[in-house]
Amino acid sequence: MTLIHHWIAGRSHAGQSGRRGPVYNPATAEQIAELEYADEATVDAAVACARQAFPAWRATSLSRRVEILFRIRELISSHRQELAAIITRENGKVPSDALGEIARGLENVEVACGIPQILKGQFSEQVATGVDVYSIRQPLGVVAGITPFNFPAMVPMWIFANAIAAGNTVVLKPSEKDPGAAMYIAELLAEAGLPAGVFNVINGDRAAVDRLLVHPAIEAVSFVGSTPVARSIYERGTAAGKRVQALGGAKNHMVVLPDAEIDGAADAAISAAFGSAGERCMAVSVVVAVGVVADALVAAMAERMARLRVGPGTDPRAQMGPLITPQHRDKVAGYLSGAEREGAKIVVDGRRTQLPGRGFFLGVSLLDHVTPDMSSYRDEIFGPVLGVVRVGSYDDALDLVNRNPYGNGTAIFTRDGGAARRFQYDVLAGMVGINVPIPVPVAYYSFGGWKASLFGDQHIYGPEGALFFTHGKVVTSRWPDPATSRIDLGFPQTR
Ligand code: NAD
């Protein structure tokens, strides 16, 4: 059985906590590794190492940092198949999903290669006689990233690319459910020439996070995970005086207006609801069918779902893999019984799908006539269950989306540009798709939700990510004109 340690000072680091947990292959239900869980001493060792590495990394020229980032980009790209295999083995998502997450993550490294442009300050000459004012941005120091299981490579890249490019050093705490991707990335970063201590990985659970949140040398915490944990991380981290951005869960609505093209909307809903088994914070989990579109749309989605193939990532024909744990699979299945009791109609029942023998599989499900009081509507299910809420008008649809406590992503499907523009203006969510079901911004914009989907004021990655990982400093300088100075510097006395 493989034993996974931590990554500190550019190499594997065995902790002494004595606490360990299993890592499973969700497609086979086999335990494939044993993971060390960090205690306070291990966290302190990683932070001390990152702290020691900070002054030299901060002083490393922008050109040299960029050179290393380009190499990181090349190495992750050329090892994407190995990285994808690790993701599939520990997380369960099929290879196309794993490769997709790597590609979207790499965008962030590519953007970070342009950090000199991003960090450029402003300059105002002669604001008073002999006085200039200019702004610069400087790294914070040691920053922490705490990441979820569902994107074990992409979310770490959202965080570390900007953080290290801006001159910080990083301690990452990946999900204990699938830590292999972060550990592999750490090796690639070292191979790319990133100095030891600039990027460290500590494995484990809440105990490690609790220490990071109060460690005096941690300047900032970038968290991505579920809403209750995000809220708590934000509260505890800011109470300890740290800069915190904490991205939480979601309930993403896709509004389909009566004029929408049904086949296109059904294709979009199915891929957005069931990609990565619905374990995506930007997954569409509610289709809001407006007016007459409902019957045809439900039929078109059900027809597509019947053709969707569920299986392990080793099956090249599989389009959707298993869920992350048996407990999570059972919890998701429990929403189906709940929905039935509460009066929803189960159009497609994933519990009845023929599934591979072992592994944490569940088929795809479609619930119709879902109402806002049902638990399947209220909760983030985070699995392959898509609910349809039928409403009478655009205003009803908007009201539903805006009343929802989450505000991560949302989408509208319509052929009417005016209606789409109005939705973009009215809707209370951080990311909006117009005929695009999963509007994850490209890496030169920033990603983030509103309401209970984000605690903090800066979105993650892109320009706001660079701001998050830097302090602003404004310099006001006065230099007397040498022509009038009392020391003769050899300038002609012209004034
Ligand atoms: P999670 O909140 O359970 O765990 C996230 C991280 O926090 C992990 O590293 C975990 O070890 C740690 N953690 C868990 N419980 C903790 C506690 N009580 N105290 C301190 N740390 C704790 O989330 P998850 O199940 O790994 O991921 C799924 C969730 O993440 C979903 O809710 C999903 O919507 C959300 N998510 C959000 C985004 C986004 O960008 N908004 C992106 C991906 C995932």
mmCIF file of N, CA and C in Angstrom, residues 107-192:
data_model
loop_
_atom_site.group_PDB
_atom_site.id
_atom_site.type_symbol
_atom_site.label_atom_id
_atom_site.label_comp_id
_atom_site.label_asym_id
_atom_site.label_seq_id
_atom_site.Cartn_x
_atom_site.Cartn_y
_atom_site.Cartn_z
ATOM 1 N N GLU A 107 -4.621 27.166 -17.791
ATOM 2 C CA GLU A 107 -4.879 28.556 -18.214
ATOM 3 C C GLU A 107 -4.361 29.540 -17.167
ATOM 4 N N ASN A 108 -4.475 29.140 -15.906
ATOM 5 C CA ASN A 108 -4.053 30.039 -14.830
ATOM 6 C C ASN A 108 -2.541 30.182 -14.787
ATOM 7 N N VAL A 109 -1.840 29.093 -15.087
ATOM 8 C CA VAL A 109 -0.378 29.177 -15.132
ATOM 9 C C VAL A 109 0.019 30.045 -16.334
ATOM 10 N N GLU A 110 -0.707 29.878 -17.433
ATOM 11 C CA GLU A 110 -0.404 30.683 -18.628
ATOM 12 C C GLU A 110 -0.595 32.167 -18.338
ATOM 13 N N VAL A 111 -1.685 32.498 -17.669
ATOM 14 C CA VAL A 111 -1.917 33.913 -17.341
ATOM 15 C C VAL A 111 -0.844 34.414 -16.371
ATOM 16 N N ALA A 112 -0.452 33.541 -15.432
ATOM 17 C CA ALA A 112 0.566 33.960 -14.454
ATOM 18 C C ALA A 112 1.927 34.185 -15.122
ATOM 19 N N CYS A 113 2.136 33.579 -16.291
ATOM 20 C CA CYS A 113 3.376 33.857 -17.038
ATOM 21 C C CYS A 113 3.416 35.331 -17.446
ATOM 22 N N GLY A 114 2.270 35.979 -17.453
ATOM 23 C CA GLY A 114 2.220 37.410 -17.791
ATOM 24 C C GLY A 114 2.198 38.296 -16.553
ATOM 25 N N ILE A 115 2.690 37.778 -15.430
ATOM 26 C CA ILE A 115 2.599 38.528 -14.171
ATOM 27 C C ILE A 115 3.272 39.910 -14.224
ATOM 28 N N PRO A 116 4.367 40.089 -15.008
ATOM 29 C CA PRO A 116 4.954 41.441 -15.035
ATOM 30 C C PRO A 116 3.937 42.489 -15.500
ATOM 31 N N GLN A 117 3.126 42.105 -16.451
ATOM 32 C CA GLN A 117 2.102 43.022 -16.953
ATOM 33 C C GLN A 117 1.039 43.272 -15.875
ATOM 34 N N ILE A 118 0.660 42.181 -15.179
ATOM 35 C CA ILE A 118 -0.416 42.280 -14.183
ATOM 36 C C ILE A 118 0.019 43.139 -12.988
ATOM 37 N N LEU A 119 1.297 43.047 -12.626
ATOM 38 C CA LEU A 119 1.757 43.740 -11.412
ATOM 39 C C LEU A 119 2.188 45.187 -11.665
ATOM 40 N N LYS A 120 2.112 45.598 -12.917
ATOM 41 C CA LYS A 120 2.569 46.962 -13.209
ATOM 42 C C LYS A 120 1.767 47.989 -12.429
ATOM 43 N N GLY A 121 2.472 48.965 -11.850
ATOM 44 C CA GLY A 121 1.777 49.986 -11.085
ATOM 45 C C GLY A 121 1.435 51.197 -11.944
ATOM 46 N N GLN A 122 1.056 52.263 -11.269
ATOM 47 C CA GLN A 122 0.712 53.501 -11.966
ATOM 48 C C GLN A 122 1.663 54.604 -11.514
ATOM 49 N N PHE A 123 1.766 55.639 -12.303
ATOM 50 C CA PHE A 123 2.724 56.709 -11.988
ATOM 51 C C PHE A 123 2.096 58.061 -12.346
ATOM 52 N N SER A 124 2.138 58.974 -11.393
ATOM 53 C CA SER A 124 1.657 60.336 -11.668
ATOM 54 C C SER A 124 2.826 61.291 -11.444
ATOM 55 N N GLU A 125 3.237 61.940 -12.512
ATOM 56 C CA GLU A 125 4.398 62.828 -12.419
ATOM 57 C C GLU A 125 3.967 64.235 -12.006
ATOM 58 N N GLN A 126 4.828 64.860 -11.158
ATOM 59 C CA GLN A 126 4.679 66.278 -10.831
ATOM 60 C C GLN A 126 3.292 66.594 -10.254
ATOM 61 N N VAL A 127 2.878 65.814 -9.254
ATOM 62 C CA VAL A 127 1.588 66.125 -8.612
ATOM 63 C C VAL A 127 1.698 67.428 -7.820
ATOM 64 N N ALA A 128 2.910 67.752 -7.369
ATOM 65 C CA ALA A 128 3.248 69.076 -6.844
ATOM 66 C C ALA A 128 4.670 69.314 -7.330
ATOM 67 N N THR A 129 5.223 70.472 -7.079
ATOM 68 C CA THR A 129 6.540 70.760 -7.638
ATOM 69 C C THR A 129 7.568 69.753 -7.129
ATOM 70 N N GLY A 130 8.152 68.997 -8.019
ATOM 71 C CA GLY A 130 9.175 68.006 -7.657
ATOM 72 C C GLY A 130 8.604 66.749 -7.018
ATOM 73 N N VAL A 131 7.282 66.618 -7.016
ATOM 74 C CA VAL A 131 6.668 65.475 -6.322
ATOM 75 C C VAL A 131 6.002 64.541 -7.332
ATOM 76 N N ASP A 132 6.354 63.256 -7.222
ATOM 77 C CA ASP A 132 5.720 62.227 -8.052
ATOM 78 C C ASP A 132 5.041 61.210 -7.135
ATOM 79 N N VAL A 133 4.003 60.566 -7.644
ATOM 80 C CA VAL A 133 3.307 59.532 -6.874
ATOM 81 C C VAL A 133 3.208 58.287 -7.743
ATOM 82 N N TYR A 134 3.521 57.150 -7.149
ATOM 83 C CA TYR A 134 3.384 55.907 -7.920
ATOM 84 C C TYR A 134 2.973 54.755 -7.017
ATOM 85 N N SER A 135 2.381 53.760 -7.663
ATOM 86 C CA SER A 135 1.895 52.608 -6.891
ATOM 87 C C SER A 135 2.650 51.354 -7.299
ATOM 88 N N ILE A 136 2.877 50.490 -6.316
ATOM 89 C CA ILE A 136 3.514 49.199 -6.587
ATOM 90 C C ILE A 136 2.727 48.127 -5.857
ATOM 91 N N ARG A 137 2.886 46.904 -6.270
ATOM 92 C CA ARG A 137 2.237 45.799 -5.556
ATOM 93 C C ARG A 137 3.324 44.840 -5.093
ATOM 94 N N GLN A 138 3.208 44.417 -3.838
ATOM 95 C CA GLN A 138 4.234 43.550 -3.259
ATOM 96 C C GLN A 138 3.586 42.293 -2.691
ATOM 97 N N PRO A 139 4.327 41.164 -2.706
ATOM 98 C CA PRO A 139 3.743 39.917 -2.199
ATOM 99 C C PRO A 139 3.458 40.000 -0.699
ATOM 100 N N LEU A 140 2.555 39.106 -0.256
ATOM 101 C CA LEU A 140 2.145 39.138 1.154
ATOM 102 C C LEU A 140 3.132 38.403 2.049
ATOM 103 N N GLY A 141 3.689 37.288 1.553
ATOM 104 C CA GLY A 141 4.545 36.438 2.380
ATOM 105 C C GLY A 141 4.110 34.989 2.196
ATOM 106 N N VAL A 142 3.824 34.303 3.303
ATOM 107 C CA VAL A 142 3.388 32.907 3.198
ATOM 108 C C VAL A 142 1.855 32.888 3.119
ATOM 109 N N VAL A 143 1.337 32.234 2.083
ATOM 110 C CA VAL A 143 -0.119 32.160 1.921
ATOM 111 C C VAL A 143 -0.543 30.694 1.884
ATOM 112 N N ALA A 144 -1.783 30.449 2.326
ATOM 113 C CA ALA A 144 -2.272 29.064 2.364
ATOM 114 C C ALA A 144 -3.390 28.872 1.355
ATOM 115 N N GLY A 145 -3.424 27.672 0.768
ATOM 116 C CA GLY A 145 -4.535 27.268 -0.090
ATOM 117 C C GLY A 145 -5.163 26.018 0.517
ATOM 118 N N ILE A 146 -6.481 25.990 0.572
ATOM 119 C CA ILE A 146 -7.189 24.809 1.108
ATOM 120 C C ILE A 146 -8.216 24.434 0.048
ATOM 121 N N THR A 147 -8.117 23.214 -0.469
ATOM 122 C CA THR A 147 -8.866 22.918 -1.695
ATOM 123 C C THR A 147 -9.761 21.683 -1.557
ATOM 124 N N PRO A 148 -10.799 21.595 -2.411
ATOM 125 C CA PRO A 148 -11.793 20.528 -2.316
ATOM 126 C C PRO A 148 -11.405 19.300 -3.147
ATOM 127 N N PHE A 149 -12.211 18.249 -2.997
ATOM 128 C CA PHE A 149 -11.890 17.001 -3.703
ATOM 129 C C PHE A 149 -12.257 17.046 -5.175
ATOM 130 N N ASN A 150 -13.174 17.939 -5.568
ATOM 131 C CA ASN A 150 -13.785 17.743 -6.884
ATOM 132 C C ASN A 150 -12.923 18.226 -8.057
ATOM 133 N N PHE A 151 -11.960 19.128 -7.787
ATOM 134 C CA PHE A 151 -11.002 19.525 -8.825
ATOM 135 C C PHE A 151 -9.613 19.469 -8.211
ATOM 136 N N PRO A 152 -9.062 18.264 -8.046
ATOM 137 C CA PRO A 152 -7.821 18.136 -7.272
ATOM 138 C C PRO A 152 -6.585 18.730 -7.943
ATOM 139 N N ALA A 153 -6.664 19.032 -9.248
ATOM 140 C CA ALA A 153 -5.532 19.689 -9.925
ATOM 141 C C ALA A 153 -5.874 21.133 -10.273
ATOM 142 N N MET A 154 -7.097 21.363 -10.754
ATOM 143 C CA MET A 154 -7.428 22.704 -11.250
ATOM 144 C C MET A 154 -7.474 23.746 -10.129
ATOM 145 N N VAL A 155 -8.137 23.417 -9.023
ATOM 146 C CA VAL A 155 -8.273 24.437 -7.977
ATOM 147 C C VAL A 155 -6.907 24.790 -7.353
ATOM 148 N N PRO A 156 -6.024 23.809 -7.093
ATOM 149 C CA PRO A 156 -4.684 24.223 -6.674
ATOM 150 C C PRO A 156 -4.013 25.174 -7.678
ATOM 151 N N MET A 157 -4.237 24.926 -8.989
ATOM 152 C CA MET A 157 -3.626 25.828 -9.991
ATOM 153 C C MET A 157 -4.275 27.214 -9.951
ATOM 154 N N TRP A 158 -5.583 27.279 -9.656
ATOM 155 C CA TRP A 158 -6.247 28.582 -9.490
ATOM 156 C C TRP A 158 -5.479 29.415 -8.453
ATOM 157 N N ILE A 159 -4.994 28.703 -7.427
ATOM 158 C CA ILE A 159 -4.413 29.419 -6.285
ATOM 159 C C ILE A 159 -2.911 29.643 -6.458
ATOM 160 N N PHE A 160 -2.155 28.571 -6.709
ATOM 161 C CA PHE A 160 -0.705 28.740 -6.615
ATOM 162 C C PHE A 160 -0.120 29.550 -7.771
ATOM 163 N N ALA A 161 -0.793 29.534 -8.956
ATOM 164 C CA ALA A 161 -0.179 30.209 -10.109
ATOM 165 C C ALA A 161 0.047 31.694 -9.807
ATOM 166 N N ASN A 162 -1.008 32.379 -9.434
ATOM 167 C CA ASN A 162 -0.870 33.806 -9.112
ATOM 168 C C ASN A 162 -0.041 34.027 -7.866
ATOM 169 N N ALA A 163 -0.240 33.141 -6.875
ATOM 170 C CA ALA A 163 0.428 33.365 -5.585
ATOM 171 C C ALA A 163 1.947 33.332 -5.755
ATOM 172 N N ILE A 164 2.456 32.304 -6.431
ATOM 173 C CA ILE A 164 3.915 32.233 -6.539
ATOM 174 C C ILE A 164 4.439 33.226 -7.574
ATOM 175 N N ALA A 165 3.663 33.460 -8.634
ATOM 176 C CA ALA A 165 4.122 34.432 -9.637
ATOM 177 C C ALA A 165 4.308 35.800 -8.999
ATOM 178 N N ALA A 166 3.432 36.138 -8.054
ATOM 179 C CA ALA A 166 3.511 37.457 -7.404
ATOM 180 C C ALA A 166 4.603 37.506 -6.340
ATOM 181 N N GLY A 167 5.273 36.372 -6.077
ATOM 182 C CA GLY A 167 6.411 36.397 -5.154
ATOM 183 C C GLY A 167 6.115 35.858 -3.766
ATOM 184 N N ASN A 168 4.923 35.256 -3.585
ATOM 185 C CA ASN A 168 4.604 34.634 -2.290
ATOM 186 C C ASN A 168 5.154 33.220 -2.237
ATOM 187 N N THR A 169 5.178 32.655 -1.034
ATOM 188 C CA THR A 169 5.427 31.229 -0.914
ATOM 189 C C THR A 169 4.135 30.598 -0.368
ATOM 190 N N VAL A 170 3.932 29.307 -0.694
ATOM 191 C CA VAL A 170 2.602 28.704 -0.544
ATOM 192 C C VAL A 170 2.650 27.437 0.301
ATOM 193 N N VAL A 171 1.630 27.285 1.152
ATOM 194 C CA VAL A 171 1.380 25.999 1.809
ATOM 195 C C VAL A 171 -0.013 25.561 1.371
ATOM 196 N N LEU A 172 -0.078 24.444 0.659
ATOM 197 C CA LEU A 172 -1.358 23.956 0.140
ATOM 198 C C LEU A 172 -1.833 22.777 0.971
ATOM 199 N N LYS A 173 -3.127 22.802 1.323
ATOM 200 C CA LYS A 173 -3.741 21.649 2.005
ATOM 201 C C LYS A 173 -4.838 21.132 1.075
ATOM 202 N N PRO A 174 -4.501 20.099 0.266
ATOM 203 C CA PRO A 174 -5.515 19.561 -0.653
ATOM 204 C C PRO A 174 -6.510 18.676 0.091
ATOM 205 N N SER A 175 -7.533 18.260 -0.612
ATOM 206 C CA SER A 175 -8.526 17.360 -0.004
ATOM 207 C C SER A 175 -7.855 16.037 0.358
ATOM 208 N N GLU A 176 -8.223 15.512 1.503
ATOM 209 C CA GLU A 176 -7.684 14.224 1.937
ATOM 210 C C GLU A 176 -8.267 13.067 1.129
ATOM 211 N N LYS A 177 -9.292 13.368 0.311
ATOM 212 C CA LYS A 177 -9.902 12.277 -0.461
ATOM 213 C C LYS A 177 -9.099 11.960 -1.717
ATOM 214 N N ASP A 178 -8.451 12.977 -2.303
ATOM 215 C CA ASP A 178 -7.666 12.726 -3.529
ATOM 216 C C ASP A 178 -6.432 13.640 -3.582
ATOM 217 N N PRO A 179 -5.469 13.342 -2.708
ATOM 218 C CA PRO A 179 -4.296 14.221 -2.580
ATOM 219 C C PRO A 179 -3.218 13.998 -3.635
ATOM 220 N N GLY A 180 -3.339 12.929 -4.424
ATOM 221 C CA GLY A 180 -2.242 12.533 -5.320
ATOM 222 C C GLY A 180 -1.907 13.584 -6.368
ATOM 223 N N ALA A 181 -2.913 14.287 -6.889
ATOM 224 C CA ALA A 181 -2.658 15.272 -7.943
ATOM 225 C C ALA A 181 -1.785 16.402 -7.408
ATOM 226 N N ALA A 182 -2.093 16.884 -6.211
ATOM 227 C CA ALA A 182 -1.308 17.993 -5.642
ATOM 228 C C ALA A 182 0.132 17.552 -5.388
ATOM 229 N N MET A 183 0.301 16.310 -4.939
ATOM 230 C CA MET A 183 1.656 15.821 -4.665
ATOM 231 C C MET A 183 2.450 15.678 -5.968
ATOM 232 N N TYR A 184 1.775 15.233 -7.022
ATOM 233 C CA TYR A 184 2.447 15.090 -8.310
ATOM 234 C C TYR A 184 2.819 16.464 -8.880
ATOM 235 N N ILE A 185 1.904 17.420 -8.730
ATOM 236 C CA ILE A 185 2.185 18.780 -9.198
ATOM 237 C C ILE A 185 3.390 19.346 -8.439
ATOM 238 N N ALA A 186 3.470 19.052 -7.141
ATOM 239 C CA ALA A 186 4.611 19.550 -6.343
ATOM 240 C C ALA A 186 5.924 19.034 -6.928
ATOM 241 N N GLU A 187 5.926 17.775 -7.340
ATOM 242 C CA GLU A 187 7.147 17.214 -7.952
ATOM 243 C C GLU A 187 7.481 17.938 -9.249
ATOM 244 N N LEU A 188 6.455 18.210 -10.049
ATOM 245 C CA LEU A 188 6.700 18.886 -11.333
ATOM 246 C C LEU A 188 7.209 20.310 -11.115
ATOM 247 N N LEU A 189 6.690 20.971 -10.085
ATOM 248 C CA LEU A 189 7.151 22.330 -9.789
ATOM 249 C C LEU A 189 8.631 22.321 -9.400
ATOM 250 N N ALA A 190 9.020 21.309 -8.632
ATOM 251 C CA ALA A 190 10.432 21.211 -8.238
ATOM 252 C C ALA A 190 11.291 20.958 -9.479
ATOM 253 N N GLU A 191 10.799 20.062 -10.338
ATOM 254 C CA GLU A 191 11.536 19.746 -11.562
ATOM 255 C C GLU A 191 11.667 20.984 -12.458
ATOM 256 N N ALA A 192 10.688 21.868 -12.383
ATOM 257 C CA ALA A 192 10.718 23.079 -13.205
ATOM 258 C C ALA A 192 11.718 24.106 -12.682
#
